[in-house]
Amino acid sequence: MPNRAPHVGVILSGCGVFDGSEIHEAVITMLALDQHGATYQCMAPNRAFIPINHVTRRPAEDESRNVLVEAARLARGRIVDVATVTPAQFDAFILPGGSGAARNLSTFEGEGPECRLDGHVMRVLSEAHKLGRPLGFICIAPVVAARLFGRGEHPRLTVGKNPEMAHNMEMMGAKHVLCGAGDYVLDERHRIISTPAYMEASSISEVFQGINRLIGKLLELARPAPTVAVKPGIPGVPEAHPTIRPATP
């Protein structure tokens, strides 16, 4: 039987660039996963937050919203609470950017390199990492990876070319790599991939280019290599893989 399609967890942080997942980045992530033949499940923390008015760009102090409920808008309602997720049921995980990664998945926006992470997101990513699942981080979301893995593993990550952000990443233990919007940085040893997206991009086309390339590499890492069967009674003689047809003379 042919290998099944990779199943990817998409961790969202709300809906909107200033207080949740960046909408372009989230939609491009889902589109690229679908175009590359993967399936995906959106997930988010089930917790309250103070929203940002996207016209004035100021906190709406008299309002309270829920990260999971807001993220459900992006997922067309097909979303689960990240607290219920079993990482072993997924082949990879990816985090789109947007300020929600620095406000709702972590406290980076207010606390910088000494930030705290959402406990459920931290559990899912830690367990997935221990299982060898590849992890993708977009835009500002690599701050989550830097805080979680930086002190112990010093992964290679990028948030673009901003010197202050690069310094913050290295303060958390990551090895920051300068990168443009259309490219990505791969830490092959730790199976972590990142791309700057709107940290560097000046157009949605640039964002698509970088995320699409990242998704391609993420799924390449997530797909197991084709197995080679051995015929019974003939040790060492490989059998043709069932999905590969012999060439016609």
Short mmCIF file of C-alpha atoms in Angstrom, two decimals:
data_model
loop_
_atom_site.label_atom_id
_atom_site.label_comp_id
_atom_site.label_asym_id
_atom_site.label_seq_id
_atom_site.Cartn_x
_atom_site.Cartn_y
_atom_site.Cartn_z
CA MET A 1 0.00 0.00 0.00
CA PRO A 2 1.24 3.55 -0.70
CA ASN A 3 2.45 5.66 2.21
CA ARG A 4 -0.29 7.78 3.76
CA ALA A 5 -0.20 11.56 3.49
CA PRO A 6 1.71 13.33 6.28
CA HIS A 7 -0.57 14.71 9.00
CA VAL A 8 0.54 18.09 10.36
CA GLY A 9 -0.51 20.01 13.44
CA VAL A 10 -0.95 23.75 12.81
CA ILE A 11 -0.69 25.66 16.10
CA LEU A 12 -2.59 28.95 15.89
CA SER A 13 -2.57 31.85 18.35
CA GLY A 14 -5.79 33.70 17.54
CA CYS A 15 -6.88 35.58 14.42
CA GLY A 16 -5.23 38.85 13.41
CA VAL A 17 -1.69 40.13 13.00
CA PHE A 18 -1.59 42.31 16.13
CA ASP A 19 -3.04 39.88 18.68
CA GLY A 20 -3.21 36.45 17.05
CA SER A 21 -2.04 34.45 14.06
CA GLU A 22 -1.11 36.54 11.02
CA ILE A 23 -3.95 35.75 8.62
CA HIS A 24 -1.93 35.67 5.39
CA GLU A 25 0.70 33.42 6.96
CA ALA A 26 -1.87 31.05 8.47
CA VAL A 27 -3.86 30.70 5.24
CA ILE A 28 -0.72 30.27 3.13
CA THR A 29 0.44 27.57 5.55
CA MET A 30 -2.78 25.62 5.13
CA LEU A 31 -2.81 26.15 1.36
CA ALA A 32 0.79 24.99 0.98
CA LEU A 33 0.18 21.90 3.12
CA ASP A 34 -2.80 20.99 0.95
CA GLN A 35 -0.92 21.64 -2.30
CA HIS A 36 1.96 19.46 -1.12
CA GLY A 37 -0.43 16.59 -0.42
CA ALA A 38 -0.53 16.74 3.38
CA THR A 39 -3.47 16.77 5.75
CA TYR A 40 -3.57 19.07 8.76
CA GLN A 41 -5.36 19.77 12.02
CA CYS A 42 -5.55 23.28 13.46
CA MET A 43 -5.20 23.71 17.22
CA ALA A 44 -4.87 26.56 19.71
CA PRO A 45 -4.79 27.25 23.44
CA ASN A 46 -8.18 27.61 25.14
CA ARG A 47 -7.50 30.78 27.12
CA ALA A 48 -8.58 34.41 27.36
CA PHE A 49 -6.67 37.45 26.09
CA ILE A 50 -7.15 41.19 25.67
CA PRO A 51 -7.59 41.93 21.94
CA ILE A 52 -5.96 44.70 19.93
CA ASN A 53 -8.14 47.07 17.90
CA HIS A 54 -6.76 46.50 14.40
CA VAL A 55 -7.77 50.01 13.29
CA THR A 56 -6.26 52.01 16.16
CA ARG A 57 -3.68 49.31 17.04
CA ARG A 58 -4.43 49.89 20.71
CA PRO A 59 -5.54 47.35 23.34
CA ALA A 60 -9.31 47.05 23.76
CA GLU A 61 -9.03 46.96 27.55
CA ASP A 62 -12.78 46.59 28.06
CA GLU A 63 -12.93 43.42 25.91
CA SER A 64 -11.87 39.83 26.46
CA ARG A 65 -11.64 37.16 23.78
CA ASN A 66 -10.60 33.53 23.63
CA VAL A 67 -7.60 32.34 21.63
CA LEU A 68 -9.25 29.07 20.56
CA VAL A 69 -12.51 30.76 19.57
CA GLU A 70 -10.70 33.42 17.53
CA ALA A 71 -8.41 30.88 15.84
CA ALA A 72 -11.49 28.86 14.86
CA ARG A 73 -12.30 31.65 12.37
CA LEU A 74 -9.15 30.76 10.43
CA ALA A 75 -9.81 27.04 10.68
CA ARG A 76 -13.44 27.31 9.49
CA GLY A 77 -14.44 25.86 12.84
CA ARG A 78 -12.36 22.69 12.44
CA ILE A 79 -10.05 23.17 15.39
CA VAL A 80 -9.14 21.47 18.67
CA ASP A 81 -7.84 22.59 22.04
CA VAL A 82 -4.06 22.10 22.01
CA ALA A 83 -4.37 20.68 25.54
CA THR A 84 -6.05 17.59 24.07
CA VAL A 85 -3.42 16.89 21.41
CA THR A 86 -1.31 13.71 21.37
CA PRO A 87 1.88 14.56 19.43
CA ALA A 88 2.50 10.94 18.39
CA GLN A 89 -0.59 11.17 16.17
CA PHE A 90 1.09 13.81 13.99
CA ASP A 91 4.03 13.72 11.60
CA ALA A 92 5.06 17.37 12.05
CA PHE A 93 3.98 20.64 13.64
CA ILE A 94 4.09 24.21 12.36
CA LEU A 95 3.45 27.62 13.94
CA PRO A 96 2.43 30.56 11.72
CA GLY A 97 3.51 33.99 12.92
CA GLY A 98 1.62 37.04 14.08
CA SER A 99 1.85 38.83 17.42
CA GLY A 100 -0.20 36.07 19.03
CA ALA A 101 2.95 33.93 19.07
CA ALA A 102 4.55 36.60 21.27
CA ARG A 103 1.39 37.35 23.30
CA ASN A 104 -0.71 34.18 23.55
CA LEU A 105 1.74 31.32 22.95
CA SER A 106 4.43 33.09 24.94
CA THR A 107 4.96 36.29 26.92
CA PHE A 108 7.81 37.44 24.67
CA GLU A 109 6.13 40.73 23.76
CA GLY A 110 6.17 41.88 27.38
CA GLU A 111 9.06 39.92 28.88
CA GLY A 112 11.55 39.44 26.04
CA PRO A 113 14.18 36.68 26.36
CA GLU A 114 12.97 35.76 29.87
CA CYS A 115 9.48 35.02 28.57
CA ARG A 116 7.23 32.16 29.63
CA LEU A 117 5.51 29.74 27.25
CA ASP A 118 1.96 28.44 27.23
CA GLY A 119 2.20 25.15 29.10
CA HIS A 120 0.14 23.09 26.66
CA VAL A 121 2.02 24.38 23.60
CA MET A 122 5.29 23.69 25.40
CA ARG A 123 4.23 20.11 26.15
CA VAL A 124 3.13 19.37 22.59
CA LEU A 125 6.31 20.78 21.02
CA SER A 126 8.59 19.12 23.57
CA GLU A 127 7.00 15.71 23.11
CA ALA A 128 6.97 16.07 19.32
CA HIS A 129 10.64 17.02 19.37
CA LYS A 130 11.54 13.99 21.50
CA LEU A 131 9.72 11.80 18.97
CA GLY A 132 11.82 13.28 16.17
CA ARG A 133 8.95 15.11 14.50
CA PRO A 134 10.08 18.06 12.36
CA LEU A 135 8.94 21.48 13.59
CA GLY A 136 8.34 24.61 11.51
CA PHE A 137 8.25 28.21 12.80
CA ILE A 138 7.17 31.24 10.78
CA CYS A 139 7.72 34.99 11.23
CA ILE A 140 8.07 35.78 14.97
CA ALA A 141 7.08 32.25 16.07
CA PRO A 142 10.76 31.14 16.23
CA VAL A 143 10.92 32.97 19.59
CA VAL A 144 8.89 30.04 20.94
CA ALA A 145 11.48 27.58 19.63
CA ALA A 146 14.35 29.68 20.96
CA ARG A 147 12.86 29.83 24.44
CA LEU A 148 11.94 26.14 24.51
CA PHE A 149 15.07 24.60 22.97
CA GLY A 150 17.66 27.39 23.06
CA ARG A 151 19.43 26.80 26.36
CA GLY A 152 19.78 23.04 25.87
CA GLU A 153 20.19 22.53 22.12
CA HIS A 154 21.09 25.94 20.62
CA PRO A 155 19.11 25.44 17.39
CA ARG A 156 19.78 27.46 14.24
CA LEU A 157 16.79 29.78 13.77
CA THR A 158 15.84 32.92 11.90
CA VAL A 159 13.51 35.85 12.42
CA GLY A 160 14.99 37.72 9.45
CA LYS A 161 17.63 40.43 9.62
CA ASN A 162 16.57 42.70 12.50
CA PRO A 163 19.62 43.10 14.80
CA GLU A 164 17.58 43.56 17.99
CA MET A 165 15.48 40.47 17.33
CA ALA A 166 18.59 38.49 16.41
CA HIS A 167 20.16 39.54 19.73
CA ASN A 168 17.04 38.45 21.64
CA MET A 169 17.12 35.06 19.95
CA GLU A 170 20.74 34.55 20.93
CA MET A 171 20.00 35.67 24.48
CA MET A 172 17.64 32.70 24.64
CA GLY A 173 20.37 30.35 23.42
CA ALA A 174 19.53 30.04 19.74
CA LYS A 175 22.04 30.54 16.93
CA HIS A 176 20.43 33.23 14.81
CA VAL A 177 20.91 33.09 11.05
CA LEU A 178 20.18 36.06 8.77
CA CYS A 179 17.58 35.13 6.15
CA GLY A 180 15.37 36.80 3.56
CA ALA A 181 11.60 36.43 3.28
CA GLY A 182 11.72 33.99 0.35
CA ASP A 183 14.05 31.52 2.02
CA TYR A 184 14.23 29.39 5.16
CA VAL A 185 16.80 28.16 7.67
CA LEU A 186 17.07 24.44 8.37
CA ASP A 187 18.61 23.03 11.52
CA GLU A 188 19.06 19.53 10.18
CA ARG A 189 20.34 18.05 13.43
CA HIS A 190 17.34 19.23 15.46
CA ARG A 191 14.82 18.98 12.58
CA ILE A 192 13.67 22.58 13.05
CA ILE A 193 12.88 24.92 10.14
CA SER A 194 12.11 28.65 10.20
CA THR A 195 11.34 31.42 7.74
CA PRO A 196 10.96 35.19 8.35
CA ALA A 197 7.74 35.80 6.35
CA TYR A 198 6.40 39.25 7.32
CA MET A 199 9.39 39.94 9.57
CA GLU A 200 11.09 40.70 6.23
CA ALA A 201 8.53 40.47 3.42
CA SER A 202 7.13 43.50 1.65
CA SER A 203 4.47 41.52 -0.25
CA ILE A 204 2.23 38.50 0.21
CA SER A 205 4.01 36.87 -2.74
CA GLU A 206 7.29 36.91 -0.81
CA VAL A 207 5.53 35.42 2.20
CA PHE A 208 4.11 32.62 0.05
CA GLN A 209 7.52 31.85 -1.45
CA GLY A 210 9.21 31.39 1.92
CA ILE A 211 6.39 29.46 3.57
CA ASN A 212 5.88 27.22 0.54
CA ARG A 213 9.56 26.33 0.51
CA LEU A 214 9.52 25.69 4.26
CA ILE A 215 6.48 23.41 3.93
CA GLY A 216 8.19 21.45 1.15
CA LYS A 217 11.21 20.76 3.35
CA LEU A 218 9.07 20.08 6.46
CA LEU A 219 7.11 17.40 4.61
CA GLU A 220 10.26 15.94 3.11
CA LEU A 221 11.50 15.40 6.67
CA ALA A 222 8.10 14.14 7.82
CA ARG A 223 7.71 11.51 5.11
CA PRO A 224 9.48 8.25 6.00
CA ALA A 225 11.89 6.88 3.41
CA PRO A 226 10.35 4.13 1.25
CA THR A 227 10.89 0.73 2.82
CA VAL A 228 12.72 -2.01 0.92
CA ALA A 229 11.32 -5.47 1.56
CA VAL A 230 13.48 -8.61 1.54
CA LYS A 231 12.21 -11.79 -0.11
CA PRO A 232 11.82 -14.69 2.32
CA GLY A 233 14.54 -17.27 1.92
CA ILE A 234 16.82 -15.02 -0.15
CA PRO A 235 18.68 -12.86 2.40
CA GLY A 236 19.92 -9.54 1.10
CA VAL A 237 17.96 -9.60 -2.16
CA PRO A 238 15.58 -6.61 -2.18
CA GLU A 239 12.05 -6.87 -3.46
CA ALA A 240 10.60 -4.08 -5.61
CA HIS A 241 8.69 -1.55 -3.55
CA PRO A 242 4.93 -2.07 -4.19
CA THR A 243 4.46 1.56 -5.27
CA ILE A 244 7.31 1.45 -7.83
CA ARG A 245 6.62 -0.13 -11.19
CA PRO A 246 9.48 -1.71 -13.16
CA ALA A 247 10.56 0.26 -16.21
CA THR A 248 9.14 -0.95 -19.54
CA PRO A 249 11.83 -1.98 -22.04
#
